[in-house]
N, CA, C and O atoms as a GROMACS GRO file, in nm:
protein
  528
    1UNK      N    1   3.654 -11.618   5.773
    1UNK     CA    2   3.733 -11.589   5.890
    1UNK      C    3   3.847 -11.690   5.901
    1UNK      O    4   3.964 -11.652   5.907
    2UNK      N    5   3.811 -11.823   5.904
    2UNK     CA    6   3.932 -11.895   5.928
    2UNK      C    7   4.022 -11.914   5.770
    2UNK      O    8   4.127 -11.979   5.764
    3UNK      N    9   3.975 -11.862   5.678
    3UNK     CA   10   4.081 -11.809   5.524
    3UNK      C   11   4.147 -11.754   5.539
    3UNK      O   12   4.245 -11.758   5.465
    4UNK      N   13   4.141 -11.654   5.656
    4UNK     CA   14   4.178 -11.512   5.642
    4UNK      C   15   4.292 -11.579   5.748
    4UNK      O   16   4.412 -11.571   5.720
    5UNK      N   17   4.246 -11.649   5.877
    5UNK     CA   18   4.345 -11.711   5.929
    5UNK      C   19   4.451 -11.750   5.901
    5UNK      O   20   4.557 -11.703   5.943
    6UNK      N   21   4.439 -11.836   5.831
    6UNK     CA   22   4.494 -11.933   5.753
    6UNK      C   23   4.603 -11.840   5.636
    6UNK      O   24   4.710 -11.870   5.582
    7UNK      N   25   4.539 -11.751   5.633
    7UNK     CA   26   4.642 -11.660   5.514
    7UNK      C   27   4.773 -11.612   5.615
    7UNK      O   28   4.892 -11.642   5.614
    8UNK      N   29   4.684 -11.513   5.710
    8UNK     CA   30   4.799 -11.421   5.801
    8UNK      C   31   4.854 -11.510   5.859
    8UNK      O   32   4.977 -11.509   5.850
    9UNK      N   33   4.792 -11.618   5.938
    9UNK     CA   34   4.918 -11.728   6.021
    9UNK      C   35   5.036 -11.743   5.878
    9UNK      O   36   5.149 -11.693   5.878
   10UNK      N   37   4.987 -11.807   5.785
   10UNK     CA   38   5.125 -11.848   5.688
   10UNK      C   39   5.205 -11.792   5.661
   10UNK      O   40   5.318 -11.841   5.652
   11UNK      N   41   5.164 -11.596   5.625
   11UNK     CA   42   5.200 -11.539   5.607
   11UNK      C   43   5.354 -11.494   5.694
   11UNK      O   44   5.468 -11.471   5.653
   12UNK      N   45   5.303 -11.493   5.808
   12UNK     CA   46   5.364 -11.473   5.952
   12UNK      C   47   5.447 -11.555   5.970
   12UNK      O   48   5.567 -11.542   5.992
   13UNK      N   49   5.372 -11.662   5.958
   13UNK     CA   50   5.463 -11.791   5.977
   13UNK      C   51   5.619 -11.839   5.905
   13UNK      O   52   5.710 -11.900   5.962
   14UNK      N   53   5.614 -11.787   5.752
   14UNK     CA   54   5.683 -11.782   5.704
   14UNK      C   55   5.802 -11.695   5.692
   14UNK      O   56   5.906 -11.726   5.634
   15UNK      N   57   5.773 -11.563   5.761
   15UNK     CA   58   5.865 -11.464   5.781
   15UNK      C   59   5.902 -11.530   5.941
   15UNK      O   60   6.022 -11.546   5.961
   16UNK      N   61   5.849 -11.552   6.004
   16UNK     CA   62   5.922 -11.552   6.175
   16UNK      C   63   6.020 -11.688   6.139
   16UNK      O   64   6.142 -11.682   6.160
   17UNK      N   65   5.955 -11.815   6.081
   17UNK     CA   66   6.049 -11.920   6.026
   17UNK      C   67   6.170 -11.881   5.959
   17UNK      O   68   6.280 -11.934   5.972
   18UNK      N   69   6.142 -11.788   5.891
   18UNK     CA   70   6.233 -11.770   5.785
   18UNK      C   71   6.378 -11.664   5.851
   18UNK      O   72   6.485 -11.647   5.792
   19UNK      N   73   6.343 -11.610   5.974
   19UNK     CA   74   6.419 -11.521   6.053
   19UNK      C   75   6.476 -11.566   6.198
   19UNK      O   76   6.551 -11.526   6.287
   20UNK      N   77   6.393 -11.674   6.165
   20UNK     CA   78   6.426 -11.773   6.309
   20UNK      C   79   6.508 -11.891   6.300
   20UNK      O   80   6.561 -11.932   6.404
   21UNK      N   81   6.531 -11.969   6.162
   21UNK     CA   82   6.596 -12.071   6.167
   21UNK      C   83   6.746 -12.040   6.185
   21UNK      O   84   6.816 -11.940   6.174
   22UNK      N   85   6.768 -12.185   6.221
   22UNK     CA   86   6.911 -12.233   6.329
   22UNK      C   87   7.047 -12.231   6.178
   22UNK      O   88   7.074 -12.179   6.070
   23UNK      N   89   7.079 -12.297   6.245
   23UNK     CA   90   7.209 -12.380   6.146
   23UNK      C   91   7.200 -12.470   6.112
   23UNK      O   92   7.190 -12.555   6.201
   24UNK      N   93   7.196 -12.527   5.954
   24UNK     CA   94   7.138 -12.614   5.939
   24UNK      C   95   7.259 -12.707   5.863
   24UNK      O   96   7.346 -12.658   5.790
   25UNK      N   97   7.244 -12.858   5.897
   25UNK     CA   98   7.333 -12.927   5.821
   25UNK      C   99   7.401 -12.939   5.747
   25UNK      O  100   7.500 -12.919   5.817
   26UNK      N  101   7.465 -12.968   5.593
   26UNK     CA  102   7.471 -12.924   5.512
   26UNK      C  103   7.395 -13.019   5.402
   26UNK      O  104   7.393 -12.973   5.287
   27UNK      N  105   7.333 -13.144   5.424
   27UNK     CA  106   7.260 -13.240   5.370
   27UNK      C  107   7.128 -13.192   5.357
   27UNK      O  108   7.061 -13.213   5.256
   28UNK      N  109   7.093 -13.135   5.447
   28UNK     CA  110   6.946 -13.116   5.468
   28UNK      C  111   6.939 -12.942   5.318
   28UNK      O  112   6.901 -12.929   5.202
   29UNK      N  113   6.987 -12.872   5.401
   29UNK     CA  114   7.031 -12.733   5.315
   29UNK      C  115   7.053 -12.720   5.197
   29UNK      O  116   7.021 -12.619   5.135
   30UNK      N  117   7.130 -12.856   5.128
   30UNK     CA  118   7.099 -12.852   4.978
   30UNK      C  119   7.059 -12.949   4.904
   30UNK      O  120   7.095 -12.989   4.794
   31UNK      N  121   6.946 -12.996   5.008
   31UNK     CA  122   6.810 -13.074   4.974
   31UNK      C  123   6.718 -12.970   4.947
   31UNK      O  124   6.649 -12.957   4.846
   32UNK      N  125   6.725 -12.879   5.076
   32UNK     CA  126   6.576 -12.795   5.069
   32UNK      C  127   6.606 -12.680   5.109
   32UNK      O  128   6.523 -12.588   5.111
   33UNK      N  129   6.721 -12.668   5.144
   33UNK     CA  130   6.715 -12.513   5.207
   33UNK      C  131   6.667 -12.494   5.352
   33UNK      O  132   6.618 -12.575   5.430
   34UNK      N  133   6.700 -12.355   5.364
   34UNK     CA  134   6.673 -12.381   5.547
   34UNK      C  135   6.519 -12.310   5.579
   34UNK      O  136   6.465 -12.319   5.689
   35UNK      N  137   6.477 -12.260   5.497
   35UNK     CA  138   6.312 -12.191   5.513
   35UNK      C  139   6.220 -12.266   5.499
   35UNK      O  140   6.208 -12.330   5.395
   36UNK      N  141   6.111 -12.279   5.627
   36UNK     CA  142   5.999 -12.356   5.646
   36UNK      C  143   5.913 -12.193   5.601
   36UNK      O  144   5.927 -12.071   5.589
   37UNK      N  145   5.783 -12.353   5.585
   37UNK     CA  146   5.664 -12.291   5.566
   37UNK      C  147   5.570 -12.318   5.673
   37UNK      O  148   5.578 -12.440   5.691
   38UNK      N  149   5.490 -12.272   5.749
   38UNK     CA  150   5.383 -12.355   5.804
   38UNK      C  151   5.268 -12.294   5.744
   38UNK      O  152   5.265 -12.185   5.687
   39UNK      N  153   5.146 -12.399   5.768
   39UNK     CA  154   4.986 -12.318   5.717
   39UNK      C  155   4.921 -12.376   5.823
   39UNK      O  156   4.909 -12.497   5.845
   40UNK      N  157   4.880 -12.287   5.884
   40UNK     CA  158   4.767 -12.350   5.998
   40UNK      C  159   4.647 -12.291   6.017
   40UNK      O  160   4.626 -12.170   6.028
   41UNK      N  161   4.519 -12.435   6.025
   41UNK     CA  162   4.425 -12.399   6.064
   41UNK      C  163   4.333 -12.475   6.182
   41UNK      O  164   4.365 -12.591   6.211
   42UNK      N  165   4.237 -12.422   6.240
   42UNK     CA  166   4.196 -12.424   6.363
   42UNK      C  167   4.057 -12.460   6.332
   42UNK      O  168   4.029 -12.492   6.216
   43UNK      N  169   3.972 -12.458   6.419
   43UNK     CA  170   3.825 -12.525   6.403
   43UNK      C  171   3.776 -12.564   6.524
   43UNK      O  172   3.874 -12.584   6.596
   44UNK      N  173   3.639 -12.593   6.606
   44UNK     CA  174   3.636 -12.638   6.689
   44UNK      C  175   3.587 -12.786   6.672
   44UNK      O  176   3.505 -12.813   6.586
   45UNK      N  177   3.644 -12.891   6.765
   45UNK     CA  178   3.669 -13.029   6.762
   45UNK      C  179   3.576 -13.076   6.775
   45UNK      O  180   3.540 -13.180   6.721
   46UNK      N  181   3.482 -12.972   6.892
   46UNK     CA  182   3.345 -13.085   6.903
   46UNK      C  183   3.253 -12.961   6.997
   46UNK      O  184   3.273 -12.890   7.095
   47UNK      N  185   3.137 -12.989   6.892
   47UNK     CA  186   2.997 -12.887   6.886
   47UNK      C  187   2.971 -12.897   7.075
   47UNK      O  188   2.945 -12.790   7.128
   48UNK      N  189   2.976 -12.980   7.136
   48UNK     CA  190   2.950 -12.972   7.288
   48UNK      C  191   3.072 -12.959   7.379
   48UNK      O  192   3.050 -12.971   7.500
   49UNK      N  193   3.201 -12.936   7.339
   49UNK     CA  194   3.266 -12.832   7.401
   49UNK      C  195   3.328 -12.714   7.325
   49UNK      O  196   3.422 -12.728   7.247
   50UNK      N  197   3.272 -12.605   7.352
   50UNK     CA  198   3.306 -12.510   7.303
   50UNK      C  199   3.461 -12.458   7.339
   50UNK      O  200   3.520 -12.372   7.274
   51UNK      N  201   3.502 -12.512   7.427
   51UNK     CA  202   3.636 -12.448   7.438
   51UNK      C  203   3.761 -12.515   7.376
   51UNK      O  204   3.874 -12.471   7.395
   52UNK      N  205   3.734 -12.626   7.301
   52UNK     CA  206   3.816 -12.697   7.227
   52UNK      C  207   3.820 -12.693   7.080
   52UNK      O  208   3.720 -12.700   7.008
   53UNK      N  209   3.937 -12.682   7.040
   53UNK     CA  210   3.986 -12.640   6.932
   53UNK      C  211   4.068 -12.737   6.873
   53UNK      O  212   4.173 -12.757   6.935
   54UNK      N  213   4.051 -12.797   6.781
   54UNK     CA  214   4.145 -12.893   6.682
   54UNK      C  215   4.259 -12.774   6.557
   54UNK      O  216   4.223 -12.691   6.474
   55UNK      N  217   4.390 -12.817   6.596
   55UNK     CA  218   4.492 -12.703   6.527
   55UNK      C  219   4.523 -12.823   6.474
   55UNK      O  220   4.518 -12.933   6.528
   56UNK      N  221   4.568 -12.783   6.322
   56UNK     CA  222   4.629 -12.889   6.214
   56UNK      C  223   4.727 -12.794   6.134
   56UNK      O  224   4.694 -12.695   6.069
   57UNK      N  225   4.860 -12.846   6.154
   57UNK     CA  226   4.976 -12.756   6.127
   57UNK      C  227   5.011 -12.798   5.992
   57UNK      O  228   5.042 -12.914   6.019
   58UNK      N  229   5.030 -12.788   5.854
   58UNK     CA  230   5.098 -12.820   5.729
   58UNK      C  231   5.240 -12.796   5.754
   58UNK      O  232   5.231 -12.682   5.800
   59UNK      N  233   5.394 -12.829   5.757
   59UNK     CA  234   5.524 -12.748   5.759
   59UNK      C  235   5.590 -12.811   5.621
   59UNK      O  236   5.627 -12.928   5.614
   60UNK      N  237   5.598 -12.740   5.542
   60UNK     CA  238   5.687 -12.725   5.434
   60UNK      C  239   5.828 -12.645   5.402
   60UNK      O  240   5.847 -12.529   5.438
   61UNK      N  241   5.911 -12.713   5.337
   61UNK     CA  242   6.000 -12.670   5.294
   61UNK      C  243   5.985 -12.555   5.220
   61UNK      O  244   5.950 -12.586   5.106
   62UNK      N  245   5.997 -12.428   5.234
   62UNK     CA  246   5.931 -12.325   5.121
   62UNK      C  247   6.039 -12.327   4.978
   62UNK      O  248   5.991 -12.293   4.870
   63UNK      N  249   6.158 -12.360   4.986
   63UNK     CA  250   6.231 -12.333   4.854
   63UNK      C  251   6.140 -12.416   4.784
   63UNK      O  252   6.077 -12.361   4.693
   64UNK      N  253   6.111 -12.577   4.813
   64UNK     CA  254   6.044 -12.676   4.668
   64UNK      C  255   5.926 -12.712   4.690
   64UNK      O  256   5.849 -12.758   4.606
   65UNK      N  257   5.892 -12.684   4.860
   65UNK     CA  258   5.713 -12.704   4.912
   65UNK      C  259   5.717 -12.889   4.934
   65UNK      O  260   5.619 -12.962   4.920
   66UNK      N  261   5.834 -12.926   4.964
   66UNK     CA  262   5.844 -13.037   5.036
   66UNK      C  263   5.774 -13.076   5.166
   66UNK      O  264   5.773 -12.970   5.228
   67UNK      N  265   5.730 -13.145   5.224
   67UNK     CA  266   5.708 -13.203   5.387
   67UNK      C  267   5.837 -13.209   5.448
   67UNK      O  268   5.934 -13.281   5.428
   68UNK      N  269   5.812 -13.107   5.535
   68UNK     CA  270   5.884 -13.188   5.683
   68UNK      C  271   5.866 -13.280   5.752
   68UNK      O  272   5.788 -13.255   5.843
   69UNK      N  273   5.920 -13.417   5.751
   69UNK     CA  274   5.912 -13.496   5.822
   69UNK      C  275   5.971 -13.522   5.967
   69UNK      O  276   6.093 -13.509   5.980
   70UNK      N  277   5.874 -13.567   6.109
   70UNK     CA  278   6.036 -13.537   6.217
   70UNK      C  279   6.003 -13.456   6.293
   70UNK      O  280   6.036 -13.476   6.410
   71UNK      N  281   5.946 -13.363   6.270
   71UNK     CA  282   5.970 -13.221   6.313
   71UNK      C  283   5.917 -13.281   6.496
   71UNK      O  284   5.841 -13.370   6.534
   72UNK      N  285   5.981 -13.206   6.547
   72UNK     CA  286   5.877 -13.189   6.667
   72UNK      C  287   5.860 -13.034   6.705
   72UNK      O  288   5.940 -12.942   6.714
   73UNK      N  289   5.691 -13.047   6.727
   73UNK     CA  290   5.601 -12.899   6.741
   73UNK      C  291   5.537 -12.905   6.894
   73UNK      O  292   5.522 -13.006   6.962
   74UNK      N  293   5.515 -12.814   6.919
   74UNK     CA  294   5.485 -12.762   7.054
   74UNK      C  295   5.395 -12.590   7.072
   74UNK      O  296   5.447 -12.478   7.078
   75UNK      N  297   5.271 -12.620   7.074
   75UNK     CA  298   5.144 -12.566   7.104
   75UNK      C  299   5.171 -12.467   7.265
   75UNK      O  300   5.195 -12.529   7.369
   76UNK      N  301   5.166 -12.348   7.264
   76UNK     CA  302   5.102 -12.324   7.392
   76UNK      C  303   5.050 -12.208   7.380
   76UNK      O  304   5.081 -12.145   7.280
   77UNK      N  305   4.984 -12.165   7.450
   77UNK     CA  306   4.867 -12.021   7.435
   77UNK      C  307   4.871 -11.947   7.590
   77UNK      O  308   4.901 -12.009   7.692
   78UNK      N  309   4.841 -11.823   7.588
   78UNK     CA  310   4.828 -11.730   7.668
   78UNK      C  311   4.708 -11.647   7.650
   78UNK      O  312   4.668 -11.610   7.539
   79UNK      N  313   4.644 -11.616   7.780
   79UNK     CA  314   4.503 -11.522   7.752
   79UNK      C  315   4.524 -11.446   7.767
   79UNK      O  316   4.582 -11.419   7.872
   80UNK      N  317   4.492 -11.338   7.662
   80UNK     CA  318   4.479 -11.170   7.656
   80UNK      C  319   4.468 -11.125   7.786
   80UNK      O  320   4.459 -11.217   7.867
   81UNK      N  321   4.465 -10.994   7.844
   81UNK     CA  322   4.390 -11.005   7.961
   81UNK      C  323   4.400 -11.112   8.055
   81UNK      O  324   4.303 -11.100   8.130
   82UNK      N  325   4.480 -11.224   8.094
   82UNK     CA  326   4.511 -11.248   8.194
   82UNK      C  327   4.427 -11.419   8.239
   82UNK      O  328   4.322 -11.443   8.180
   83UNK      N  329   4.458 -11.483   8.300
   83UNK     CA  330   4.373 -11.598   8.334
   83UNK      C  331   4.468 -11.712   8.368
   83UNK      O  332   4.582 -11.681   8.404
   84UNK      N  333   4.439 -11.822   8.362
   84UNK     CA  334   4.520 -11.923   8.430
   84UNK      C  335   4.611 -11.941   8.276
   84UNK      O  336   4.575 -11.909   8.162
   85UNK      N  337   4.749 -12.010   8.324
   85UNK     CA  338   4.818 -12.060   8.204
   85UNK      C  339   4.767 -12.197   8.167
   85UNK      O  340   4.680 -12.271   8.213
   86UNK      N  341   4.885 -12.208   8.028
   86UNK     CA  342   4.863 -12.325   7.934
   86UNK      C  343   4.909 -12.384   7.996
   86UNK      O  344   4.977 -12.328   8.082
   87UNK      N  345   4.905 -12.530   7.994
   87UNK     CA  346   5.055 -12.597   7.972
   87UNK      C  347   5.064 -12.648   7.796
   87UNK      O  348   4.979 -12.697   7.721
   88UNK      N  349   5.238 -12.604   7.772
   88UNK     CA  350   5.237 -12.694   7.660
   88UNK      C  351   5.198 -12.834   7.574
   88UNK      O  352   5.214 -12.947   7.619
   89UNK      N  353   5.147 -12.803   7.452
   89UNK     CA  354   5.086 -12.912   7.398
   89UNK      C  355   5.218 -12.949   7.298
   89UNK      O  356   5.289 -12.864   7.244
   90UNK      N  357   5.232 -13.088   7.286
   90UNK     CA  358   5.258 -13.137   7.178
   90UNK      C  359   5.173 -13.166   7.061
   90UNK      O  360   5.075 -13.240   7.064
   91UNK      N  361   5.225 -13.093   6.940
   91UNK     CA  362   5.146 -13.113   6.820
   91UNK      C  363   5.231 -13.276   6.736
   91UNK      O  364   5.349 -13.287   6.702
   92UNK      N  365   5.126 -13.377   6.725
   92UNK     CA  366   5.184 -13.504   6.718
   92UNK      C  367   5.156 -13.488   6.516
   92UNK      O  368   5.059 -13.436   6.460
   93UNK      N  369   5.266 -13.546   6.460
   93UNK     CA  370   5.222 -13.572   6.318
   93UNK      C  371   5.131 -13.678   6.301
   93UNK      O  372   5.117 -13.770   6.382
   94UNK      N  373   5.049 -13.661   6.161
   94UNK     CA  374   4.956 -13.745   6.144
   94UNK      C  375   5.022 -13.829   6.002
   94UNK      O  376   5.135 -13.800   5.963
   95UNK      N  377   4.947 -13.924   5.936
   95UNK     CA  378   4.933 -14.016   5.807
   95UNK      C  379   5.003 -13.960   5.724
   95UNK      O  380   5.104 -14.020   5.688
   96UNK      N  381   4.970 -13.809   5.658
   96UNK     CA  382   5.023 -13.743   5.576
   96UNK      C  383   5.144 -13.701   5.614
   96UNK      O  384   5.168 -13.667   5.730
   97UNK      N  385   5.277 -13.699   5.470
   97UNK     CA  386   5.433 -13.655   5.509
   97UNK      C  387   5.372 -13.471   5.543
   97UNK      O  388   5.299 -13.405   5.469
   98UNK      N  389   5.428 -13.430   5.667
   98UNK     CA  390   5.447 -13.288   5.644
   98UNK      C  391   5.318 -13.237   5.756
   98UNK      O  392   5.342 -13.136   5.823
   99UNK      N  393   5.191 -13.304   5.774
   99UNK     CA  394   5.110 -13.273   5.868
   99UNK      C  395   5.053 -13.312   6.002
   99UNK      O  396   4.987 -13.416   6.013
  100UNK      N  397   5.077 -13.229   6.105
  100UNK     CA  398   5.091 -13.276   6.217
  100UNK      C  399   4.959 -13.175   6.258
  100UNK      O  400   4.926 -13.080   6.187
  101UNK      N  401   4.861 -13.230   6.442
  101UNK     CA  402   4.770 -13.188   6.450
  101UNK      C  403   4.787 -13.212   6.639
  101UNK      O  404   4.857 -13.295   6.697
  102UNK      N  405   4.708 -13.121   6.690
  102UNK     CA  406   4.675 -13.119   6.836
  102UNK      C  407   4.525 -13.054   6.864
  102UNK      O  408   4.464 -12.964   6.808
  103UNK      N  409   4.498 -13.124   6.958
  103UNK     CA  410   4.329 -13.104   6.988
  103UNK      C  411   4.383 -13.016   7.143
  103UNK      O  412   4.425 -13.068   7.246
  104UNK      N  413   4.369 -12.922   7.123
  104UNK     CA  414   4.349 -12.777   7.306
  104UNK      C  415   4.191 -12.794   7.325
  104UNK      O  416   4.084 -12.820   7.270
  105UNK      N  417   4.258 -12.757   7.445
  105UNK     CA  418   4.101 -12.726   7.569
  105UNK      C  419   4.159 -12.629   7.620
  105UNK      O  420   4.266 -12.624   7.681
  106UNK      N  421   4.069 -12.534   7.590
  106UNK     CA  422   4.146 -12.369   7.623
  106UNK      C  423   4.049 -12.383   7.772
  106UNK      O  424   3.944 -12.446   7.775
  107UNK      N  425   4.099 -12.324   7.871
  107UNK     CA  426   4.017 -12.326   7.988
  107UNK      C  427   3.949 -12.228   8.007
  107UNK      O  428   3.928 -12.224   8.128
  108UNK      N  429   3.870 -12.093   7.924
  108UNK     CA  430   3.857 -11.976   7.926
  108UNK      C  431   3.795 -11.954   7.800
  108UNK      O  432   3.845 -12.031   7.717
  109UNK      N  433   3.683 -11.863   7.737
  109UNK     CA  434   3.662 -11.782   7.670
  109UNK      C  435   3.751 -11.689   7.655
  109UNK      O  436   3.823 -11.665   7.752
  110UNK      N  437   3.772 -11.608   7.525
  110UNK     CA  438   3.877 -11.579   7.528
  110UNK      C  439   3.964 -11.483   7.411
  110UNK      O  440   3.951 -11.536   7.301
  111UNK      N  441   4.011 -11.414   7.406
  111UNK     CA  442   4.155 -11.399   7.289
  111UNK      C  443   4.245 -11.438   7.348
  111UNK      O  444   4.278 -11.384   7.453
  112UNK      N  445   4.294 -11.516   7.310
  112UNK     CA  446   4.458 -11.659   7.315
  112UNK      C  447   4.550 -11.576   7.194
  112UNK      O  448   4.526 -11.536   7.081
  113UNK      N  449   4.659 -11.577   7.280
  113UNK     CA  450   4.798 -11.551   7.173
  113UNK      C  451   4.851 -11.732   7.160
  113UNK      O  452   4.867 -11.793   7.266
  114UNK      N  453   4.862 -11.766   7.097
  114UNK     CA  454   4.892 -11.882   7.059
  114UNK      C  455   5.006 -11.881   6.955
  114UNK      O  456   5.022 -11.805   6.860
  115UNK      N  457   5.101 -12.013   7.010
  115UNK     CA  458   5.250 -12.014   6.975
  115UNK      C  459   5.291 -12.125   6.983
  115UNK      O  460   5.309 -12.199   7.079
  116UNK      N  461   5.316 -12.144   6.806
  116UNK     CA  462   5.336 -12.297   6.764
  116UNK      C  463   5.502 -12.248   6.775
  116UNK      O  464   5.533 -12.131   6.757
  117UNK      N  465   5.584 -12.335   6.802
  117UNK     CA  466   5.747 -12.375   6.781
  117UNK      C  467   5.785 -12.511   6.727
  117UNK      O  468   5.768 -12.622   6.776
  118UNK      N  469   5.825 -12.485   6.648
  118UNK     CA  470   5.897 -12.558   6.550
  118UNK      C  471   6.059 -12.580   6.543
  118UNK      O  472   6.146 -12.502   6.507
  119UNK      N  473   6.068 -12.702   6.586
  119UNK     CA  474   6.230 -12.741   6.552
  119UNK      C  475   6.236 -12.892   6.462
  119UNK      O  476   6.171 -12.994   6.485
  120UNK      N  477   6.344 -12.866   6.345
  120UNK     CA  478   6.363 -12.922   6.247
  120UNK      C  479   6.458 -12.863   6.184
  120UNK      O  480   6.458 -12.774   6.099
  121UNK      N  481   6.566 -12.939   6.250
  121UNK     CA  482   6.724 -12.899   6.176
  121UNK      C  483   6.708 -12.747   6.206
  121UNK      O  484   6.768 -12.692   6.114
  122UNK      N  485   6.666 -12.671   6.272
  122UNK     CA  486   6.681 -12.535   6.354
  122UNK      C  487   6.544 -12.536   6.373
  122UNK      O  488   6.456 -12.621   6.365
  123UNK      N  489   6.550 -12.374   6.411
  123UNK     CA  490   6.411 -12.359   6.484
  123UNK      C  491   6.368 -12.248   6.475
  123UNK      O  492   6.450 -12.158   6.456
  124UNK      N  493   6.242 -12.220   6.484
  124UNK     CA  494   6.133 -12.134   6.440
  124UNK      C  495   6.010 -12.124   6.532
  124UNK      O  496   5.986 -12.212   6.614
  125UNK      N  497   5.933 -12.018   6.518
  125UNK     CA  498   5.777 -12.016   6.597
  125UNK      C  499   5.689 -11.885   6.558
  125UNK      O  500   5.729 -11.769   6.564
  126UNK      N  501   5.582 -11.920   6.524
  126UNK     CA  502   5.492 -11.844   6.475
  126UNK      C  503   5.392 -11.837   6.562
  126UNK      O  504   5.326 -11.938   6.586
  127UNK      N  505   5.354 -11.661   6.649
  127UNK     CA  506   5.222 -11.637   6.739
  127UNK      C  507   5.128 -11.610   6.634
  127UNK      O  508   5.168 -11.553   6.532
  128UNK      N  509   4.956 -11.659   6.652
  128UNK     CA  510   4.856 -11.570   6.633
  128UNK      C  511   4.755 -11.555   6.702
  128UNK      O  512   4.784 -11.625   6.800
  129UNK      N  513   4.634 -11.506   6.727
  129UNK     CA  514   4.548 -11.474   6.823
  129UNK      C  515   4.407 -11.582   6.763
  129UNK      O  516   4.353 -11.568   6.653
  130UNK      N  517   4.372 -11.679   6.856
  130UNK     CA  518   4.270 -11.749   6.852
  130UNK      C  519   4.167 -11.719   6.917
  130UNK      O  520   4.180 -11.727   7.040
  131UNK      N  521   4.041 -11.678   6.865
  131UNK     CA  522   3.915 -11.648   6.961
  131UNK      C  523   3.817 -11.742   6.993
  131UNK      O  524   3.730 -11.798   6.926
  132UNK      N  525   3.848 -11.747   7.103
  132UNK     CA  526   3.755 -11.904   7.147
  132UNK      C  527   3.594 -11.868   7.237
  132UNK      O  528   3.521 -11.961   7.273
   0.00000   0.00000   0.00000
């Protein structure tokens, strides 16, 4: 299940990035080009709260599969069917060039449309549906 995640988010991810980016420098552009990649996967953070979810975002350059470094990302989700809102999360980078991560507390059981945005020298955002 979360393979399969992990496939269609990238999948997705890479076409909405790839249709979404800005204008991009001209330094950056023929370094890497203007198409990101993201790969994201999800998990829950901790066995005694079930409504929390650890998201760990990969963003690559797709022309050479470089790291984005920099980037700033931003997490927020909506419940199917209706319920209290998110507020936006910042997804903070971690150790590794290129991977950044945010721990949610969804307030609800649930199907969540969830919507990472991405800006880095333009901008991009990829929805998918998280079942919590």
């Amino acid at each position: 299940m979360r393979r399969t995640r992990l496939l269609t988010a990238t999948f997705i991810a890479a076409i909405a990035i790839v249709l979404a980016v800005g204008v991009v420098p001209a330094t950056v552009a023929s370094a890497h080009g203007k198409e990101l990649t993201l790969e994201v996967t999800s998990m829950p953070s901790d066995p005694d709260q079930p409504l929390a979810r650890l998201f760990r975002v990969m963003i690559l350059y797709a022309g050479d599969r470089d790291p984005v470094d920099g980037a700033s990302v931003q997490l927020s989700a909506e419940r199917q069917g209706g319920g209290p809102a998110m507020e936006p999360v910042f997804v903070e980078p971690l150790n590794q060039p290129g991977l950044y991560a945010a721990e949610v507390a969804f307030p609800l059981f649930g199907s969540w449309n969830v919507t990472l945005e991405v800006v880095e020298f333009g901008e991009g955002e990829v929805t998918f549906v998280e079942e919590v």
